[in-house]
Coordinates of C-alpha atoms and ligand atoms in Angstrom, one line a residue:
Chain A
X22 CA 0.0 0.0 0.0
X23 CA 2.7 2.4 1.1
X24 CA 4.8 1.2 -1.8
X25 CA 2.0 1.8 -4.2
X26 CA 1.4 5.4 -3.2
X27 CA 5.1 6.2 -3.6
X28 CA 5.2 4.6 -7.0
X29 CA 2.1 6.6 -8.0
X30 CA 3.6 9.8 -6.7
X31 CA 6.8 9.3 -8.6
X32 CA 4.9 8.3 -11.8
X33 CA 2.8 11.5 -11.6
X34 CA 5.9 13.6 -11.0
X35 CA 7.7 11.9 -13.9
X36 CA 4.8 12.6 -16.2
X37 CA 4.6 16.2 -15.1
X38 CA 8.4 16.6 -15.7
X39 CA 8.1 15.1 -19.2
X40 CA 5.2 17.3 -20.2
X41 CA 6.6 20.7 -21.4
X42 CA 8.4 19.6 -24.6
X43 CA 5.1 18.2 -25.9
X44 CA 3.0 21.2 -25.0
X45 CA 2.6 24.6 -26.8
X46 CA 3.9 27.5 -24.7
X47 CA 0.4 28.6 -23.7
X48 CA -0.4 25.2 -22.2
X49 CA 2.8 25.1 -20.3
X50 CA 1.7 28.3 -18.7
X51 CA -1.7 26.8 -18.0
X52 CA -0.1 23.7 -16.5
X53 CA 1.9 26.0 -14.1
X54 CA -1.3 27.8 -13.2
X55 CA -3.0 24.4 -12.5
X56 CA -0.2 23.5 -10.2
X57 CA 0.0 26.7 -8.2
X58 CA -3.8 26.9 -7.9
X59 CA -3.8 23.3 -6.7
X60 CA -1.3 24.4 -4.0
X61 CA -3.6 27.4 -3.1
X62 CA -6.7 25.2 -2.8
X63 CA -4.8 22.6 -0.7
X64 CA -3.5 25.3 1.6
X65 CA -7.1 26.5 2.1
X66 CA -8.2 23.0 2.8
X67 CA -5.7 22.7 5.7
X68 CA -7.7 25.4 7.5
X69 CA -11.2 24.6 6.3
X70 CA -11.2 20.9 5.8
X71 CA -8.9 19.8 8.5
X72 CA -9.4 22.6 11.0
X73 CA -13.0 23.3 10.3
X74 CA -12.1 27.0 10.2
X75 CA -14.4 29.1 8.0
X76 CA -11.5 30.6 6.1
X77 CA -13.7 32.5 3.7
X78 CA -11.1 34.9 2.4
X79 CA -8.1 32.8 1.8
X80 CA -6.9 34.5 -1.4
X81 CA -5.8 37.6 0.6
X82 CA -2.8 35.5 1.6
X83 CA -2.3 34.4 -2.0
X84 CA -2.4 38.1 -3.0
X85 CA -0.1 39.2 -0.3
X86 CA 2.3 36.4 -1.1
X87 CA 2.4 37.6 -4.7
X88 CA 2.7 41.3 -3.9
X89 CA 5.4 40.6 -1.3
X90 CA 7.5 38.8 -3.8
X91 CA 6.7 41.2 -6.7
X92 CA 7.5 44.3 -4.6
X93 CA 10.7 42.8 -3.3
X94 CA 11.8 42.1 -6.8
X95 CA 10.7 45.5 -8.3
X96 CA 11.0 48.1 -5.6
X97 CA 13.6 46.6 -3.3
X98 CA 15.6 44.9 -6.0
X99 CA 16.1 42.0 -3.6
X100 CA 17.7 38.8 -4.8
X101 CA 15.2 36.3 -6.1
X102 CA 15.5 33.7 -3.3
X103 CA 14.9 36.4 -0.7
X104 CA 11.8 37.7 -2.6
X105 CA 10.5 34.2 -3.0
X106 CA 10.5 33.6 0.7
X107 CA 9.5 37.2 1.7
X108 CA 6.1 36.9 0.0
X109 CA 5.0 33.8 1.9
X110 CA 6.4 35.2 5.2
X111 CA 4.4 38.4 4.7
X112 CA 1.3 36.2 4.1
X113 CA 2.0 34.2 7.2
X114 CA 2.4 37.3 9.3
X115 CA -0.8 38.8 8.0
X116 CA -2.5 35.5 8.7
X117 CA -1.2 35.7 12.3
X118 CA -2.5 39.2 12.8
X119 CA -5.9 38.5 11.2
X120 CA -6.1 35.2 13.1
X121 CA -5.5 36.8 16.5
X122 CA -8.4 39.1 15.7
X123 CA -10.8 36.5 14.3
X124 CA -10.0 33.3 16.1
X125 CA -12.1 34.0 19.2
X126 CA -15.2 34.1 17.0
X127 CA -16.8 30.9 15.9
X128 CA -17.8 29.6 12.5
X129 CA -19.7 32.1 10.4
X130 CA -18.7 35.1 12.5
X131 CA -15.1 34.1 12.0
X132 CA -15.7 33.9 8.2
X133 CA -17.5 37.2 8.0
X134 CA -14.9 39.1 10.0
X135 CA -12.2 37.5 7.9
X136 CA -13.9 38.7 4.7
X137 CA -14.2 42.2 6.1
X138 CA -10.5 42.4 7.2
X139 CA -9.4 40.8 3.9
X140 CA -11.4 43.3 1.9
X141 CA -9.6 46.0 3.9
X142 CA -6.3 44.6 2.7
X143 CA -7.7 44.4 -0.8
X144 CA -8.8 48.0 -0.8
X145 CA -5.5 49.2 0.5
X146 CA -3.7 47.3 -2.3
X147 CA -6.2 48.6 -4.9
X148 CA -5.9 52.2 -3.9
X149 CA -2.3 52.7 -2.9
X150 CA -1.1 53.6 -6.4
X151 CA 2.3 54.9 -5.4
X152 CA 3.3 51.6 -3.7
X153 CA 1.3 48.7 -5.1
X154 CA 0.4 50.2 -8.5
X155 CA -3.2 50.3 -7.5
X156 CA -5.8 48.7 -9.8
X157 CA -3.2 48.2 -12.5
X158 CA -1.1 45.9 -10.3
X159 CA 2.5 45.2 -11.0
X160 CA 3.6 43.9 -14.3
X161 CA 6.8 42.8 -15.9
X162 CA 8.4 41.6 -12.7
X163 CA 12.1 40.9 -13.5
X164 CA 13.1 37.3 -12.9
X165 CA 16.4 35.4 -13.0
X166 CA 17.0 33.8 -16.4
X167 CA 16.7 30.3 -15.0
X168 CA 13.0 30.7 -14.2
X169 CA 12.1 33.4 -16.6
X170 CA 11.1 31.2 -19.6
X171 CA 7.7 29.4 -19.6
X172 CA 9.5 26.1 -19.1
X173 CA 11.8 27.4 -16.5
X174 CA 8.9 28.8 -14.5
X175 CA 7.0 25.6 -15.0
X176 CA 9.7 23.4 -13.5
X177 CA 10.2 25.9 -10.6
X178 CA 6.5 25.8 -9.9
X179 CA 6.4 22.0 -10.1
X180 CA 9.3 21.7 -7.7
X181 CA 7.9 24.2 -5.2
X182 CA 4.4 22.8 -5.4
X183 CA 5.6 19.3 -5.0
X184 CA 7.6 20.2 -1.9
X185 CA 4.8 22.2 -0.4
X186 CA 2.3 19.5 -0.9
X187 CA 4.7 17.0 0.6
X188 CA 5.1 19.3 3.6
X189 CA 1.3 19.8 4.0
X190 CA 0.7 16.1 3.7
X191 CA 3.1 15.6 6.4
X192 CA 1.5 18.2 8.6
X193 CA -2.0 16.7 7.9
X194 CA -0.7 13.3 9.0
X195 CA 1.1 14.6 12.1
X196 CA -0.1 14.8 15.7
X197 CA -0.9 18.5 15.0
X198 CA -3.0 17.5 12.0
X199 CA -4.9 14.9 14.1
X200 CA -5.4 17.4 16.9
X201 CA -6.8 19.8 14.3
X202 CA -9.3 17.2 13.1
X203 CA -10.3 16.7 16.7
X204 CA -10.9 20.4 17.1
X205 CA -13.0 20.4 13.9
X206 CA -15.0 17.5 15.2
X207 CA -15.5 18.6 18.8
X208 CA -13.8 21.7 20.2
X209 CA -15.4 21.3 23.7
X210 CA -13.9 17.8 24.0
X211 CA -10.6 19.1 22.7
X212 CA -10.4 21.7 25.5
X213 CA -11.5 19.2 28.1
X214 CA -8.5 17.0 27.3
X215 CA -6.1 20.0 27.6
X216 CA -5.9 21.2 24.0
X217 CA -5.5 25.0 23.7
X218 CA -8.1 25.3 20.9
X219 CA -7.4 28.9 20.0
X220 CA -3.7 28.5 19.7
X221 CA -4.0 25.4 17.5
X222 CA -6.4 27.2 15.3
X223 CA -4.0 30.1 15.1
X224 CA -1.1 27.8 14.1
X225 CA -3.3 26.2 11.4
X226 CA -4.2 29.6 10.1
X227 CA -0.6 30.7 9.9
X228 CA 0.5 27.5 8.1
X229 CA -2.4 27.8 5.7
X230 CA -1.6 31.5 5.1
X231 CA 2.0 30.7 4.5
X232 CA 1.4 28.1 1.8
X233 CA -1.3 30.4 0.3
X234 CA 1.5 32.9 0.1
X235 CA 3.8 30.4 -1.6
X236 CA 1.2 29.9 -4.3
X237 CA 1.1 33.7 -4.7
X238 CA 4.8 34.0 -5.1
X239 CA 4.7 31.2 -7.7
X240 CA 2.1 33.2 -9.6
X241 CA 4.6 36.1 -9.9
X242 CA 7.1 33.7 -11.3
X243 CA 4.6 32.2 -13.8
X244 CA 2.9 35.4 -14.8
X245 CA 5.5 38.1 -13.9
X246 CA 2.7 40.1 -12.4
X247 CA 0.5 40.7 -9.3
X248 CA -2.8 42.4 -9.3
X249 CA -5.6 43.2 -6.9
X250 CA -8.1 40.8 -8.5
X251 CA -6.0 37.9 -7.1
X252 CA -7.3 38.8 -3.7
X253 CA -10.8 40.0 -4.5
X254 CA -13.3 38.1 -2.3
X255 CA -15.0 36.5 -5.3
X256 CA -11.8 34.6 -6.0
X257 CA -11.8 33.3 -2.5
X258 CA -15.2 32.0 -3.1
X259 CA -13.9 30.3 -6.3
X260 CA -11.1 28.6 -4.4
X261 CA -13.6 27.5 -1.8
X262 CA -15.7 25.9 -4.6
X263 CA -12.6 24.1 -5.8
X264 CA -12.3 22.5 -2.4
X265 CA -15.9 21.6 -2.3
X266 CA -15.8 20.2 -5.8
X267 CA -12.8 18.0 -5.1
X268 CA -13.8 17.0 -1.6
X269 CA -12.7 18.8 1.6
X270 CA -12.3 15.8 3.7
X271 CA -9.6 14.3 1.5
X272 CA -6.1 15.6 1.2
X273 CA -6.0 15.5 -2.7
X274 CA -9.6 16.5 -3.2
X275 CA -8.9 20.3 -3.4
X276 CA -6.1 19.7 -5.9
X277 CA -8.4 17.7 -8.1
X278 CA -11.2 20.2 -7.8
X279 CA -8.9 23.2 -8.6
X280 CA -7.4 21.5 -11.6
X281 CA -10.8 20.7 -12.9
X282 CA -12.0 24.3 -12.5
X283 CA -8.9 25.9 -13.9
X284 CA -8.9 23.8 -17.0
X285 CA -12.6 24.1 -17.4
X286 CA -12.3 27.9 -17.3
X287 CA -9.6 27.9 -19.9
X288 CA -11.7 25.9 -22.4
X289 CA -15.0 27.5 -21.5
X290 CA -13.7 31.0 -21.9
X291 CA -13.1 30.2 -25.6
X292 CA -16.9 29.9 -26.1
X293 CA -18.5 32.2 -23.5
X294 CA -17.7 34.9 -21.1
X295 CA -20.3 33.8 -18.5
X296 CA -17.9 32.0 -16.3
X297 CA -19.8 33.1 -13.2
X298 CA -22.9 31.4 -14.5
X299 CA -21.1 28.1 -15.1
X300 CA -19.3 28.3 -11.8
X301 CA -22.7 28.8 -10.1
X302 CA -24.2 25.8 -11.9
X303 CA -21.2 23.6 -10.9
X304 CA -21.5 24.7 -7.3
X305 CA -25.2 23.9 -7.2
X306 CA -24.7 20.5 -8.8
X307 CA -21.8 19.6 -6.4
X308 CA -23.8 20.6 -3.4
X309 CA -26.8 18.5 -4.5
X310 CA -25.1 15.5 -6.0
X311 CA -21.6 15.3 -4.5
X312 CA -21.7 16.6 -1.0
X313 CA -18.3 15.0 -0.3
X314 CA -16.8 16.2 -3.5
X315 CA -15.4 14.2 -6.3
X316 CA -12.8 12.3 -4.3
X317 CA -15.1 11.9 -1.4
X318 CA -17.6 10.3 -3.7
X319 CA -15.1 7.9 -5.2
X320 CA -13.6 7.0 -1.8
X321 CA -17.1 6.2 -0.6
X322 CA -17.8 4.3 -3.8
X323 CA -14.8 2.0 -3.5
X324 CA -14.6 1.9 0.3
X325 CA -11.0 2.8 0.3
X326 CA -8.8 5.8 0.0
X327 CA -8.6 8.5 2.6
X328 CA -12.0 9.8 3.5
X329 CA -11.6 12.4 6.1
X330 CA -8.0 12.7 5.4
X331 CA -6.4 10.1 7.8
Chain B
X19 CA -8.0 17.7 47.1
X20 CA -11.0 19.7 45.8
X21 CA -12.8 22.3 47.8
X22 CA -15.8 24.3 46.6
X23 CA -16.7 27.2 48.9
X24 CA -20.0 29.1 48.7
X25 CA -19.9 29.2 45.0
X26 CA -22.6 31.2 43.2
X27 CA -23.3 31.3 39.4
X28 CA -26.3 32.6 37.7
X29 CA -27.7 32.4 34.2
X30 CA -29.2 35.8 33.7
X31 CA -31.1 36.4 36.9
X32 CA -31.5 32.7 37.8
X33 CA -29.0 31.4 40.3
X34 CA -28.3 27.8 39.0
X35 CA -25.7 27.3 41.7
X36 CA -26.3 29.2 44.9
X37 CA -23.8 28.8 47.7
X38 CA -22.7 25.3 47.0
X39 CA -20.1 23.7 49.2
X40 CA -18.2 20.6 48.4
X41 CA -15.2 18.8 49.7
X42 CA -13.4 15.9 48.0
X43 CA -10.5 14.3 49.7
X44 CA -7.7 12.5 47.8
X45 CA -8.6 8.9 46.8
X46 CA -12.3 9.4 47.6
X47 CA -15.3 8.6 45.5
X48 CA -17.8 11.3 46.1
X49 CA -21.3 11.5 44.6
X50 CA -23.4 14.6 44.1
X51 CA -27.1 13.9 44.1
X52 CA -30.1 16.2 43.7
X53 CA -33.3 16.5 41.7
X54 CA -33.4 17.5 38.0
X55 CA -32.2 21.1 37.6
X56 CA -30.6 21.2 41.1
X57 CA -27.4 22.5 39.5
X58 CA -25.2 19.5 39.5
X59 CA -24.0 19.8 35.9
X60 CA -23.5 23.5 36.4
X61 CA -21.4 22.9 39.4
X62 CA -19.2 20.5 37.4
X63 CA -18.9 23.0 34.6
X64 CA -17.7 25.5 37.2
X65 CA -15.1 23.1 38.5
X66 CA -13.8 22.3 35.0
X67 CA -13.8 25.8 33.7
X68 CA -16.6 25.6 31.2
X69 CA -18.3 28.2 33.3
X70 CA -16.9 30.9 35.6
X71 CA -18.3 31.5 39.1
X72 CA -19.8 34.8 40.1
X73 CA -18.5 34.5 43.6
X74 CA -17.1 31.9 45.9
X75 CA -13.9 29.9 45.6
X76 CA -13.0 26.7 43.9
X77 CA -9.7 25.3 45.2
X78 CA -7.8 22.3 43.7
X79 CA -4.9 21.1 45.7
X80 CA -5.0 24.4 47.5
X81 CA -5.0 26.6 44.4
X82 CA -7.8 28.7 43.1
X83 CA -9.0 27.4 39.8
X84 CA -12.4 29.2 39.4
X85 CA -12.6 31.0 36.1
X86 CA -9.6 29.4 34.4
X87 CA -10.0 27.9 30.9
X88 CA -10.9 24.3 30.6
X89 CA -7.6 23.3 28.9
X90 CA -5.7 24.9 31.8
X91 CA -7.7 23.1 34.4
X92 CA -7.3 19.8 32.5
X93 CA -3.5 20.3 32.7
X94 CA -3.8 20.8 36.4
X95 CA -5.2 17.3 36.7
X96 CA -8.9 17.3 36.4
X97 CA -10.6 15.6 33.5
X98 CA -14.2 14.7 33.0
X99 CA -17.1 13.1 31.1
X100 CA -20.2 15.1 30.2
X101 CA -23.8 14.3 30.8
X102 CA -24.5 14.2 27.1
X103 CA -21.9 12.0 25.3
X104 CA -19.0 14.2 24.2
X105 CA -16.4 12.4 22.1
X106 CA -14.7 12.9 18.7
X107 CA -17.6 11.3 16.9
X108 CA -16.0 11.3 13.5
X109 CA -12.7 9.8 14.6
X110 CA -12.2 6.1 15.5
X111 CA -12.2 4.8 19.0
X112 CA -8.4 4.5 18.8
X113 CA -8.0 8.1 17.6
X114 CA -10.2 9.4 20.4
X115 CA -7.9 8.0 23.0
X116 CA -4.8 8.7 21.0
X117 CA -5.5 12.5 20.9
X118 CA -6.0 12.5 24.6
X119 CA -2.7 10.8 25.2
X120 CA -0.9 13.1 22.7
X121 CA -2.4 16.1 24.5
X122 CA -1.2 14.9 27.8
X123 CA 2.3 14.3 26.4
X124 CA 2.1 17.8 24.9
X125 CA 2.8 16.6 21.4
X126 CA -0.2 18.3 19.7
X127 CA 2.0 21.0 18.1
X128 CA 4.3 18.4 16.6
X129 CA 4.0 18.8 12.8
X130 CA 7.0 16.6 11.9
X131 CA 6.2 13.1 13.3
X132 CA 3.8 10.7 11.8
X133 CA 0.8 10.4 14.0
X134 CA 0.0 6.9 12.8
X135 CA 0.7 4.4 15.5
X136 CA 1.9 7.0 18.0
X137 CA 1.3 6.1 21.6
X138 CA -0.3 2.9 20.3
X139 CA 0.8 0.8 23.2
X140 CA -0.8 3.0 25.8
X141 CA -3.9 3.5 23.8
X142 CA -4.4 -0.2 23.3
X143 CA -3.8 -0.9 26.9
X144 CA -6.4 1.6 27.9
X145 CA -8.9 0.3 25.4
X146 CA -8.3 -3.2 26.7
X147 CA -8.9 -2.2 30.3
X148 CA -12.2 -0.6 29.4
X149 CA -13.2 -3.4 27.1
X150 CA -13.3 -1.5 23.8
X151 CA -10.2 -3.0 22.2
X152 CA -12.0 -5.0 19.6
X153 CA -13.8 -1.9 18.4
X154 CA -10.7 0.2 18.2
X155 CA -11.0 0.9 14.5
X156 CA -14.7 1.7 14.6
X157 CA -15.8 5.3 13.9
X158 CA -17.0 6.3 17.3
X159 CA -20.3 7.7 16.1
X160 CA -21.2 4.1 15.2
X161 CA -20.8 2.8 18.8
X162 CA -23.7 2.0 21.0
X163 CA -24.6 4.7 23.5
X164 CA -23.2 2.6 26.3
X165 CA -19.9 2.1 24.5
X166 CA -19.7 5.8 23.7
X167 CA -20.1 6.7 27.4
X168 CA -17.3 4.2 28.3
X169 CA -15.1 5.6 25.5
X170 CA -15.6 9.1 26.9
X171 CA -14.4 7.8 30.3
X172 CA -11.4 6.2 28.5
X173 CA -10.6 9.5 26.9
X174 CA -10.9 11.4 30.2
X175 CA -8.7 8.8 31.9
X176 CA -6.0 9.1 29.2
X177 CA -5.3 12.6 30.6
X178 CA -4.0 10.8 33.7
X179 CA -6.1 13.0 35.9
X180 CA -5.8 13.1 39.7
X181 CA -9.5 13.9 39.9
X182 CA -12.0 12.4 37.5
X183 CA -15.4 13.9 37.2
X184 CA -18.2 11.9 35.7
X185 CA -21.6 13.5 35.0
X186 CA -24.2 10.8 35.1
X187 CA -21.9 8.0 33.8
X188 CA -24.6 5.4 33.4
X189 CA -27.4 7.5 32.2
X190 CA -29.2 5.9 29.3
X191 CA -27.3 2.6 29.7
X192 CA -28.8 -0.8 29.5
X193 CA -28.7 -2.8 32.8
X194 CA -25.7 -4.9 31.8
X195 CA -23.9 -1.9 30.5
X196 CA -24.5 -0.2 33.8
X197 CA -23.0 -3.2 35.6
X198 CA -19.9 -3.0 33.5
X199 CA -19.6 0.7 33.9
X200 CA -19.8 0.4 37.7
X201 CA -17.2 -2.3 37.7
X202 CA -15.0 0.0 35.7
X203 CA -15.4 2.9 38.0
X204 CA -14.6 0.7 41.0
X205 CA -11.5 -0.7 39.3
X206 CA -10.3 2.9 38.6
X207 CA -10.6 3.8 42.2
X208 CA -9.1 0.5 43.5
X209 CA -6.3 0.0 41.1
X210 CA -5.2 3.5 40.4
X211 CA -6.3 5.2 43.5
X212 CA -8.1 7.8 41.4
X213 CA -10.2 10.4 43.1
X214 CA -13.7 10.4 41.5
X215 CA -16.5 12.9 41.7
X216 CA -19.7 12.0 40.0
X217 CA -23.4 12.6 39.9
X218 CA -26.1 10.1 39.4
X219 CA -29.9 9.7 39.7
X220 CA -29.7 6.0 40.4
X221 CA -29.6 6.0 44.2
X222 CA -28.8 2.3 44.4
X223 CA -25.7 3.0 42.4
X224 CA -24.8 6.0 44.4
X225 CA -24.9 4.3 47.8
X226 CA -23.2 1.3 46.2
X227 CA -20.0 3.0 45.0
X228 CA -19.8 6.4 46.7
X229 CA -17.9 6.8 50.0
X230 CA -19.4 10.2 50.6
X231 CA -22.4 12.0 49.2
X232 CA -23.3 15.7 48.7
X233 CA -26.9 16.6 48.3
X234 CA -27.8 19.5 46.2
X235 CA -31.1 21.2 46.0
X236 CA -31.8 24.5 44.1
X237 CA -28.2 25.2 43.6
X238 CA -27.2 24.9 47.3
X239 CA -25.6 22.2 49.4
X240 CA -28.2 20.7 51.7
X241 CA -25.9 18.2 53.4
X242 CA -22.7 16.3 52.8
X243 CA -21.4 13.3 54.6
X244 CA -21.1 9.5 54.5
X245 CA -23.8 7.5 52.8
X246 CA -25.2 6.6 56.2
X247 CA -25.5 10.2 57.4
X248 CA -27.1 11.3 54.2
X249 CA -29.6 8.4 54.2
X250 CA -30.6 9.3 57.8
X251 CA -30.9 13.0 57.1
X252 CA -34.6 13.8 57.3
X253 CA -34.2 16.9 55.2
X254 CA -32.8 14.8 52.4
X255 CA -35.6 12.3 52.7
X256 CA -38.2 15.1 52.3
X257 CA -36.5 16.9 49.6
X258 CA -35.2 14.1 47.5
X259 CA -35.6 10.6 48.6
X260 CA -39.3 11.0 49.0
X261 CA -39.1 9.9 52.6
X262 CA -38.7 6.3 51.5
X263 CA -35.1 5.6 52.3
Ligands
LIG428 N1 -26.9 27.4 29.7 C1 -28.0 27.6 30.5 N2 -28.7 28.8 30.4 C2 -29.7 29.0 31.2 N3 -30.1 28.2 32.2 C3 -29.4 27.0 32.4 C4 -28.3 26.7 31.5 N4 -27.8 25.5 31.9 C5 -28.6 25.1 33.0 N5 -29.5 26.0 33.3 C6 -30.5 26.0 34.3 O1 -29.8 25.8 35.5 C7 -30.4 24.9 36.4 C8 -29.4 23.8 36.8 O2 -29.1 23.1 35.7 P1 -28.2 21.8 35.7 O3 -28.0 21.3 34.3 O4 -26.9 22.2 36.4 O5 -29.0 20.8 36.6 P2 -28.7 19.3 36.9 O6 -28.7 19.2 38.4 O7 -27.5 18.8 36.2 O8 -29.9 18.6 36.4 P3 -30.1 17.1 35.7 O9 -30.2 16.2 36.8 O10 -31.3 17.3 34.9 O11 -28.9 17.0 34.8 C9 -31.6 24.4 35.6 O12 -32.8 25.0 36.1 C10 -31.4 24.7 34.2 O13 -32.6 25.0 33.5
LIG429 MG1 -27.0 17.5 34.8

């Protein structure tokens, strides 16, 4: 069993490595977007699926990760490795600050306050022309040659995504991950056995924010830009739908869900501009027919796999 | 070990606990009895930090614990079961006990180890001793009510408490389940010298296992003493035992 999952992982990685030579440039770009969006959705799932935290405005951390990296590269002229880590760290820090404010609230109130605070961040970025470029965003971010080409950025994205997923998988399967699942299941019982529920939630938020920021910094590498729409609240909703679609109670569900949506969007936008309509339809269908998401559905079907994220 | 002194706690204007006094010595089994709505559960919630007292003192090993958070009080050595089953219903029986052990060992912030199989030896031992070992991989929501109550005791025990509080441990149990549960409570007291504070409506059971009894009516302590003293007390007979004891 263990052996098999290792082989499967290596096979998928091998396939992804072999992909670029056979794909047109545009699709290499799309493949990179699929990867980093998968990372983004998985990081959200750490908070919402494992921790039961209503992280309704996750893309704020994605955006801040992107802006952090982009600003370091353009304004500060920092070396690329520093910029790459600065974005996610900024996201983690913001997550900590917002978490401290929100974490005492429960469920929906947590989510609503997070949307408000996140929108505050968005407005700041959107309006602060002199620093963030305002609604234009930042374009043409200079990158080292190695990761400047479509292929280079793809391989970089693949490597960072793979490592991040590995780390998150590890965290999900750690005592901390299990404790988080316990808190999601029953916070009162958790407290009664000595777990400091608020602190664990906060830690989960910071970790989720960090990896959301990593996805953001990858976006800068792939797209050489950062713009306010990345952290507009509707995009948070979209990432939430990715998790729902793929299955929140599985580790890989959100990745499957996000890949599906990203690819769908690419192909659908050739024919129509009513993406919102299609997204809404998908959401309704998922809620009605696949309450556990795609992976949850299959896991249930075949009585194996990793329902509720072991 | 535990001393509750004139504690008052009200919900809105209603004093659910009104001047309760309670003393539990080390190694004792003490029962709290009283009619429905007397404030027993509220008193337990005050002791374990799920509610904060308005006034009065709650001392555990000589230290004031009134108003502290539940997780802090747990760390000081008090764990509990609830009147309404309170377990990790979506986790397996094994995982329920495992989290409690990990929490006691302060490993819940560990993000590097693999949780699978951690503390397995202790978890299995605990499950064997409460008779849930063969159901260890069952999702706990699927257990019978009686098994869930026992599992909750196992979870509470895994915190290695000095004082174990049980809120109606046998409520809703089938007669043979009740038997098993009583035997379990006795064993805990005899083998581990655990101090136990519990409340129960079944008087037979109370006088069977408790060494001392505290009678609570309308939030206050009517009397506390040995089973004999309490049985003889006329006030108790009027108020609670219906004069029939
Ligand atoms: N959260 C609450 N809000 C308002 N009133 C409450 C609350 N919890 C309990 N009460 C009231 O406080 C009183 C004491 O309740 P408590 O649950 O402590 O009684 P009890 O002795 O445990 O009763 P039982 O034997 O039925 O479990 C009751 O009158 C109850 O209605
Ligand atoms: Mg009660």
